[in-house]
Coordinates of C-alpha atoms and ligand atoms in Angstrom, one line a residue:
X34 CA 11.2 -52.6 -11.2
X35 CA 11.8 -52.1 -7.5
X36 CA 8.8 -54.3 -6.7
X37 CA 9.6 -57.6 -8.4
X38 CA 6.8 -59.7 -6.8
X39 CA 4.5 -61.5 -9.2
X40 CA 1.4 -60.6 -7.1
X41 CA -0.4 -57.4 -7.9
X42 CA 1.5 -55.1 -5.5
X43 CA -0.2 -52.7 -3.1
X44 CA 0.6 -49.1 -3.4
X45 CA 3.0 -48.0 -0.7
X46 CA 4.3 -44.6 0.3
X47 CA 8.0 -44.2 -0.2
X48 CA 10.5 -41.6 1.0
X49 CA 13.6 -40.3 -0.6
X50 CA 16.5 -39.5 1.7
X51 CA 19.3 -37.2 0.5
X52 CA 22.7 -36.6 2.0
X53 CA 24.4 -34.1 -0.2
X54 CA 28.1 -33.1 -0.1
X55 CA 30.3 -30.8 -2.1
X56 CA 30.8 -33.3 -5.0
X57 CA 28.3 -36.1 -4.3
X58 CA 24.7 -36.7 -3.5
X59 CA 24.0 -40.0 -1.6
X60 CA 20.4 -41.1 -1.7
X61 CA 18.1 -43.9 -0.4
X62 CA 14.6 -44.8 -1.2
X63 CA 12.6 -46.3 1.7
X64 CA 9.1 -47.8 2.0
X65 CA 7.1 -48.8 5.1
X66 CA 3.8 -48.4 6.9
X67 CA 5.3 -47.2 10.1
X68 CA 8.4 -45.2 11.0
X69 CA 9.8 -48.3 12.7
X70 CA 9.1 -50.7 9.8
X71 CA 10.7 -48.5 7.1
X72 CA 13.0 -50.5 4.9
X73 CA 15.5 -49.4 2.2
X74 CA 14.5 -50.6 -1.3
X75 CA 17.2 -48.8 -3.2
X76 CA 20.2 -46.7 -2.5
X77 CA 23.0 -45.1 -4.5
X78 CA 24.9 -41.9 -5.2
X79 CA 25.6 -39.3 -7.8
X80 CA 29.4 -38.9 -7.5
X81 CA 31.9 -36.5 -9.2
X82 CA 29.4 -33.6 -9.5
X83 CA 31.2 -30.7 -11.1
X84 CA 33.5 -32.9 -13.2
X85 CA 32.2 -36.1 -14.8
X86 CA 29.0 -37.1 -12.8
X87 CA 28.3 -40.7 -12.3
X88 CA 24.8 -42.0 -11.2
X89 CA 24.7 -45.5 -9.6
X90 CA 21.8 -47.1 -7.8
X91 CA 21.5 -50.6 -6.3
X92 CA 18.9 -52.6 -4.4
X93 CA 19.1 -53.5 -0.7
X94 CA 21.2 -56.6 -1.5
X95 CA 23.7 -54.5 -3.4
X96 CA 22.6 -55.6 -6.9
X97 CA 23.0 -52.8 -9.5
X98 CA 19.7 -51.4 -10.7
X99 CA 20.9 -48.5 -12.9
X100 CA 24.0 -46.6 -13.9
X101 CA 24.6 -43.5 -16.0
X102 CA 27.7 -41.3 -16.7
X103 CA 27.8 -37.8 -18.0
X104 CA 31.0 -36.6 -19.8
X105 CA 30.2 -33.0 -19.2
X106 CA 29.4 -31.0 -16.1
X107 CA 25.7 -31.3 -15.3
X108 CA 23.7 -29.0 -13.1
X109 CA 22.2 -30.1 -9.8
X110 CA 18.8 -29.7 -11.4
X111 CA 19.7 -32.0 -14.3
X112 CA 21.2 -34.6 -12.0
X113 CA 18.4 -34.6 -9.5
X114 CA 15.9 -34.5 -12.3
X115 CA 17.4 -37.8 -13.6
X116 CA 17.1 -39.3 -10.1
X117 CA 13.4 -38.2 -9.8
X118 CA 12.7 -39.6 -13.3
X119 CA 14.4 -42.8 -12.4
X120 CA 12.3 -43.2 -9.2
X121 CA 9.1 -42.4 -11.0
X122 CA 9.9 -44.9 -13.8
X123 CA 11.0 -47.7 -11.5
X124 CA 8.9 -47.2 -8.3
X125 CA 6.3 -49.6 -9.6
X126 CA 3.2 -49.1 -7.4
X127 CA 5.1 -47.1 -4.8
X128 CA 4.4 -43.4 -4.6
X129 CA 7.0 -40.8 -3.6
X130 CA 5.5 -38.8 -0.8
X131 CA 8.4 -36.9 0.7
X132 CA 12.1 -36.1 0.6
X133 CA 14.2 -36.0 3.8
X134 CA 17.5 -34.2 3.9
X135 CA 20.5 -34.5 6.2
X136 CA 21.4 -30.9 7.0
X137 CA 24.6 -30.1 9.0
X138 CA 23.4 -27.1 11.0
X139 CA 20.1 -26.3 12.7
X140 CA 21.6 -23.5 14.8
X141 CA 20.1 -22.7 18.2
X142 CA 16.5 -22.7 17.0
X143 CA 16.1 -25.9 14.8
X144 CA 16.3 -28.7 17.3
X145 CA 13.5 -30.7 15.7
X146 CA 13.2 -31.8 12.1
X147 CA 11.6 -29.0 10.1
X148 CA 9.1 -29.1 7.2
X149 CA 10.8 -26.9 4.5
X150 CA 9.1 -23.6 3.9
X151 CA 10.7 -20.4 2.5
X152 CA 11.0 -19.1 6.0
X153 CA 12.9 -22.3 7.2
X154 CA 15.2 -22.1 4.1
X155 CA 16.0 -18.5 4.9
X156 CA 16.9 -19.5 8.5
X157 CA 19.1 -22.4 7.3
X158 CA 20.8 -20.3 4.7
X159 CA 21.8 -17.8 7.4
X160 CA 23.7 -20.6 9.1
X161 CA 25.9 -21.3 6.0
X162 CA 28.9 -19.5 7.6
X163 CA 28.8 -21.8 10.6
X164 CA 29.2 -24.9 8.4
X165 CA 31.0 -23.6 5.4
X166 CA 31.9 -27.1 4.0
X167 CA 28.5 -28.6 4.4
X168 CA 25.4 -26.3 4.8
X169 CA 25.2 -24.8 1.3
X170 CA 25.7 -28.3 -0.3
X171 CA 23.0 -29.7 1.9
X172 CA 20.6 -27.0 0.9
X173 CA 21.2 -27.1 -2.9
X174 CA 19.1 -30.2 -3.5
X175 CA 16.2 -28.8 -1.4
X176 CA 16.1 -25.9 -3.8
X177 CA 16.4 -28.1 -6.9
X178 CA 13.7 -30.5 -5.7
X179 CA 11.4 -27.6 -5.0
X180 CA 11.7 -26.6 -8.6
X181 CA 11.5 -30.1 -10.0
X182 CA 8.8 -31.5 -7.8
X183 CA 6.8 -28.6 -6.5
X184 CA 4.4 -29.7 -3.8
X185 CA 6.6 -32.6 -2.6
X186 CA 6.9 -32.5 1.2
X187 CA 10.6 -31.8 2.1
X188 CA 12.0 -32.2 5.6
X189 CA 15.3 -31.1 7.0
X190 CA 17.0 -33.1 9.8
X191 CA 19.9 -31.6 11.6
X192 CA 23.3 -33.0 12.7
X193 CA 23.4 -30.5 15.5
X194 CA 19.9 -31.2 17.0
X195 CA 20.8 -34.3 19.2
X196 CA 23.2 -32.2 21.2
X197 CA 20.6 -29.6 22.2
X198 CA 20.4 -31.5 25.5
X199 CA 24.0 -30.6 26.4
X200 CA 24.1 -28.5 29.6
X201 CA 24.7 -24.8 28.9
X202 CA 28.1 -24.8 30.5
X203 CA 29.4 -27.5 28.2
X204 CA 28.4 -25.5 25.2
X205 CA 30.4 -22.4 26.1
X206 CA 33.9 -21.3 25.2
X207 CA 35.9 -19.0 27.5
X208 CA 35.3 -16.0 25.2
X209 CA 33.6 -12.7 26.0
X210 CA 30.0 -13.3 26.8
X211 CA 28.8 -11.2 23.8
X212 CA 30.4 -13.7 21.5
X213 CA 28.6 -16.6 23.2
X214 CA 25.4 -14.7 22.9
X215 CA 26.1 -14.2 19.2
X216 CA 26.3 -17.9 18.7
X217 CA 30.0 -18.7 19.0
X218 CA 29.5 -21.8 21.1
X219 CA 29.8 -25.6 20.8
X220 CA 27.1 -27.2 18.7
X221 CA 28.4 -30.7 18.0
X222 CA 27.6 -32.8 14.9
X223 CA 26.9 -36.4 13.7
X224 CA 23.7 -36.1 15.8
X225 CA 21.6 -38.3 13.5
X226 CA 24.1 -41.1 13.9
X227 CA 24.1 -40.7 17.7
X228 CA 20.3 -40.6 17.8
X229 CA 20.2 -43.8 15.8
X230 CA 22.6 -45.6 18.1
X231 CA 20.8 -44.3 21.2
X232 CA 17.7 -46.1 19.8
X233 CA 19.6 -49.3 18.8
X234 CA 21.7 -49.9 21.9
X235 CA 18.7 -50.9 24.2
X236 CA 17.8 -53.6 21.6
X237 CA 21.3 -55.2 22.2
X238 CA 21.4 -54.8 26.0
X239 CA 19.0 -53.5 28.6
X240 CA 20.2 -50.1 29.7
X241 CA 19.9 -49.2 33.4
X242 CA 18.5 -45.8 34.3
X243 CA 21.1 -43.0 34.0
X244 CA 23.3 -45.3 31.9
X245 CA 26.5 -43.6 30.7
X246 CA 27.4 -44.4 27.1
X247 CA 30.1 -43.0 24.9
X248 CA 29.7 -43.5 21.2
X249 CA 32.7 -43.2 18.9
X250 CA 31.5 -42.3 15.4
X251 CA 34.7 -43.0 13.5
X252 CA 34.2 -42.3 9.8
X253 CA 36.0 -40.0 7.4
X254 CA 34.6 -37.3 9.7
X255 CA 35.0 -38.5 13.3
X256 CA 33.6 -37.5 16.6
X257 CA 32.5 -38.9 20.0
X258 CA 29.4 -38.3 22.0
X259 CA 28.8 -38.9 25.7
X260 CA 25.2 -39.7 26.6
X261 CA 23.5 -40.1 29.9
X262 CA 20.1 -42.0 29.7
X263 CA 20.3 -41.8 25.9
X264 CA 20.7 -38.0 25.8
X265 CA 23.8 -36.2 24.6
X266 CA 25.7 -34.4 27.4
X267 CA 28.9 -33.6 25.6
X268 CA 30.7 -34.2 22.3
X269 CA 34.1 -33.7 20.8
X270 CA 33.0 -31.5 17.9
X271 CA 32.2 -27.9 18.8
X272 CA 31.5 -24.7 16.8
X273 CA 32.6 -26.4 13.7
X274 CA 33.1 -30.0 12.4
X275 CA 36.9 -29.4 12.8
X276 CA 37.2 -29.9 16.5
X277 CA 38.0 -33.1 18.5
X278 CA 39.4 -36.2 17.0
X279 CA 41.9 -36.6 14.2
X280 CA 39.9 -37.2 11.0
X281 CA 40.5 -38.3 7.4
X282 CA 41.6 -34.9 6.2
X283 CA 40.6 -32.6 9.2
X284 CA 43.0 -31.8 12.0
X285 CA 40.8 -32.2 15.0
X286 CA 41.5 -30.2 18.2
X287 CA 44.1 -27.5 17.6
X288 CA 45.5 -24.7 19.7
X289 CA 44.0 -21.5 18.2
X290 CA 47.5 -20.0 18.5
X291 CA 48.6 -22.2 15.6
X292 CA 46.0 -20.5 13.3
X293 CA 47.3 -17.1 14.5
X294 CA 50.9 -18.2 13.8
X295 CA 50.0 -19.4 10.3
X296 CA 48.3 -16.1 9.5
X297 CA 50.8 -13.8 11.0
X298 CA 54.1 -15.5 10.6
X299 CA 53.7 -17.9 7.7
X300 CA 51.8 -15.4 5.6
X301 CA 49.1 -17.8 4.8
X302 CA 45.7 -16.4 3.6
X303 CA 42.5 -17.3 5.5
X304 CA 41.5 -19.5 2.5
X305 CA 44.8 -21.4 2.6
X306 CA 44.5 -22.1 6.3
X307 CA 40.9 -23.2 5.9
X308 CA 41.8 -25.5 3.1
X309 CA 44.7 -27.0 5.1
X310 CA 42.6 -27.6 8.2
X311 CA 39.7 -29.2 6.3
X312 CA 41.3 -31.0 3.4
X313 CA 45.1 -31.4 3.9
X314 CA 45.4 -32.4 7.6
X315 CA 44.3 -35.4 9.6
X316 CA 45.4 -38.9 8.6
X317 CA 46.2 -37.6 5.1
X318 CA 48.3 -34.7 6.3
X319 CA 50.2 -36.7 9.0
X320 CA 50.9 -39.7 6.8
X321 CA 51.4 -37.9 3.5
X322 CA 49.9 -41.1 2.0
X323 CA 46.1 -41.4 2.4
X324 CA 43.1 -40.4 4.4
X325 CA 41.9 -44.1 4.3
X326 CA 42.5 -46.3 7.3
X327 CA 42.5 -49.4 5.1
X328 CA 45.5 -48.0 3.1
X329 CA 47.3 -46.9 6.2
X330 CA 46.9 -50.3 7.9
X331 CA 48.2 -52.1 4.8
X332 CA 51.2 -49.8 4.6
X333 CA 54.6 -50.5 6.2
X334 CA 55.7 -46.9 6.1
X335 CA 56.6 -45.2 9.4
X336 CA 54.5 -42.2 8.5
X337 CA 51.4 -44.4 8.1
X338 CA 52.1 -45.9 11.5
X339 CA 52.5 -42.4 13.1
X340 CA 49.2 -41.2 11.6
X341 CA 47.4 -44.2 13.1
X342 CA 49.2 -43.8 16.4
X343 CA 48.0 -40.2 16.6
X344 CA 44.4 -41.2 15.6
X345 CA 44.3 -43.8 18.4
X346 CA 46.0 -41.5 21.0
X347 CA 43.5 -38.7 20.2
X348 CA 40.5 -41.1 20.4
X349 CA 41.7 -42.6 23.7
X350 CA 42.4 -39.2 25.2
X351 CA 38.9 -37.8 24.2
X352 CA 37.3 -41.0 25.6
X353 CA 38.8 -40.1 29.0
X354 CA 37.6 -36.5 28.7
X355 CA 34.0 -37.6 27.8
X356 CA 33.9 -40.1 30.6
X357 CA 34.7 -37.2 32.9
X358 CA 31.9 -35.2 31.3
X359 CA 29.4 -38.1 31.8
X360 CA 30.6 -38.9 35.3
X361 CA 31.9 -42.3 34.2
X362 CA 31.3 -44.9 31.5
X363 CA 29.1 -48.0 31.4
X364 CA 29.1 -48.7 27.7
X365 CA 31.3 -47.8 24.7
X366 CA 29.9 -48.1 21.2
X367 CA 32.0 -48.1 18.0
X368 CA 30.3 -47.1 14.7
X369 CA 30.8 -45.6 11.2
X370 CA 33.3 -46.8 8.6
X371 CA 36.4 -47.1 10.8
X372 CA 34.5 -48.0 14.0
X373 CA 32.5 -50.8 12.3
X374 CA 35.3 -52.2 10.2
X375 CA 38.8 -51.6 11.6
X376 CA 39.3 -54.2 14.3
X377 CA 43.0 -53.2 14.9
X378 CA 42.0 -49.6 15.6
X379 CA 39.2 -50.6 17.9
X380 CA 41.6 -52.9 19.8
X381 CA 44.2 -50.2 20.2
X382 CA 41.7 -47.6 21.5
X383 CA 40.3 -50.2 24.0
X384 CA 43.7 -51.2 25.1
X385 CA 44.8 -47.6 25.7
X386 CA 41.5 -47.2 27.7
X387 CA 41.9 -50.2 29.9
X388 CA 42.2 -47.9 32.9
X389 CA 38.5 -47.0 32.4
X390 CA 37.6 -50.6 33.1
X391 CA 37.5 -51.7 29.4
X392 CA 38.6 -55.4 28.9
X393 CA 38.5 -56.3 25.2
X394 CA 37.6 -59.7 24.0
X395 CA 40.2 -60.0 21.2
X396 CA 38.6 -62.9 19.4
X397 CA 35.1 -61.3 19.4
X398 CA 36.7 -58.1 18.1
X399 CA 38.5 -59.9 15.3
X400 CA 35.4 -62.0 14.4
X401 CA 33.4 -58.8 14.0
X402 CA 30.9 -59.7 16.8
X403 CA 28.6 -57.0 18.1
X404 CA 29.8 -57.3 21.7
X405 CA 33.6 -57.1 21.9
X406 CA 34.2 -56.9 25.7
X407 CA 34.8 -59.8 28.0
X408 CA 32.1 -60.8 30.5
X409 CA 34.4 -59.5 33.2
X410 CA 34.8 -56.0 31.6
X411 CA 33.3 -53.3 33.7
X412 CA 32.5 -51.4 30.5
X413 CA 30.5 -53.2 27.8
X414 CA 31.9 -52.5 24.4
X415 CA 29.7 -52.8 21.3
X416 CA 30.0 -52.4 17.5
X417 CA 26.8 -51.2 16.1
X418 CA 26.4 -50.1 12.4
X419 CA 24.9 -46.6 12.2
X420 CA 22.2 -45.6 9.7
X421 CA 21.8 -41.9 9.4
X422 CA 19.5 -42.2 6.3
X423 CA 17.1 -44.4 8.2
X424 CA 17.0 -41.8 11.0
X425 CA 16.2 -39.0 8.5
X426 CA 13.5 -41.3 6.9
X427 CA 11.9 -41.9 10.3
X428 CA 11.7 -38.2 11.1
X429 CA 10.4 -37.4 7.6
X430 CA 7.8 -40.2 7.9
X431 CA 6.6 -38.6 11.2
X432 CA 6.0 -35.2 9.5
X433 CA 4.0 -36.5 6.5
X434 CA 0.5 -35.2 6.3
Ligands
LIG725 P1 31.7 -40.9 5.7 O1 30.3 -41.4 5.8 O2 32.0 -39.8 6.8 O3 32.2 -40.6 4.4 P2 32.4 -43.6 6.5 O4 31.6 -43.7 7.8 O5 31.8 -44.3 5.3 O6 32.6 -42.1 6.2 O7 33.9 -44.0 6.8 C1 34.8 -44.0 5.7 C2 36.2 -44.4 6.3 O8 36.0 -45.7 6.9 C3 37.2 -44.7 5.2 O9 37.9 -43.5 4.8 C4 38.1 -45.7 5.8 O10 39.1 -45.0 6.5 C5 37.3 -46.4 6.8 N1 37.0 -47.8 6.4 C6 35.9 -48.3 5.7 N2 36.0 -49.6 5.6 C7 37.1 -50.0 6.3 C8 37.7 -51.3 6.5 N3 37.2 -52.4 6.1 N4 38.8 -51.3 7.3 C9 39.3 -50.1 7.8 N5 38.8 -48.9 7.6 C10 37.7 -48.9 6.8

């Protein structure tokens, strides 16, 4: 049982948060009486969807609560049905009142979290071509839950929404205006992570009015966001989640002339180019070894070193660009898998950015402390773990009846 207390427990409302990808569904179950007091009581994932699905759920301390494997392919409905059955069998006195979903694209219109209705779903489906690797996968569990649990409140929260505050000029490409009007513009992603960090940072250090912060969300997908006064003013991702930094398997910023060359001169099909840019590039493509920074740091191969050199160079260069967009930088925050865990990568990005006034405290960085800049550093540097699921849960809680 999730509630192991010996006392007769009070019934509490709980929320399911879903972050669905092409072959996995990550989920969390949270309880609380207010949006700010929500706490995770269980989290897990269904991995290897489409081949040999594996369901694993643990409690907040990481102890395993349940596990199941399927030998055969199982449908989304069957897998989510198993999750809902598990929640209902193990929720004790807790009552599932809503499901919140991380959805990549909200387009120009969805800048606030949305209660799911058939009209909202139609709007979000129309955005699938703008996020071909994410949107359809994000929407599939919404459809499945609507069938399995009709009447359950479902809420979509968007990775693009936080960047709706970007000034119009920063959202444009130098393309004919008709294309800009048709939606070919910068949107930016990882917004739920940035929104969470914007809320956490003032808990670590008081922020002066108009404080200029750059957040480096360095995970398998990676981007940076410049904020002024806690609001996004620019980000490294644009129309798609390909732009900006070098990522695990994505190329980051690329001269569009390269794409034309591959299509026209190398005879590659659109599908081959798409696959290469999303899945075969980045740290994996450059190193030829792995998309995982842990593996590359442990390797003594020259190709692994080159991949990490390029990762650091691109990050430091974009940091300078975002500082220009924000009119300077007072605080730098590292977050997500690489940002939170890879001290040598943080150190190298900070060292290459010393000209901005960043002075790294090497011992604090190695010790994994939250503040990793020296007292003399003009720019404060923090490491703050992100929590996109909690952000989705807070938005979902706010929209419950
Ligand atoms: P996502 O949520 O986008 O899948 P994460 O934020 O979990 O990604 O980041 C995953 C990446 O973080 C891994 O691919 C790996 O490169 C990096 N990472 C995780 N832990 C460590 C670690 N201890 N040291 C270095 N890199 C790490």
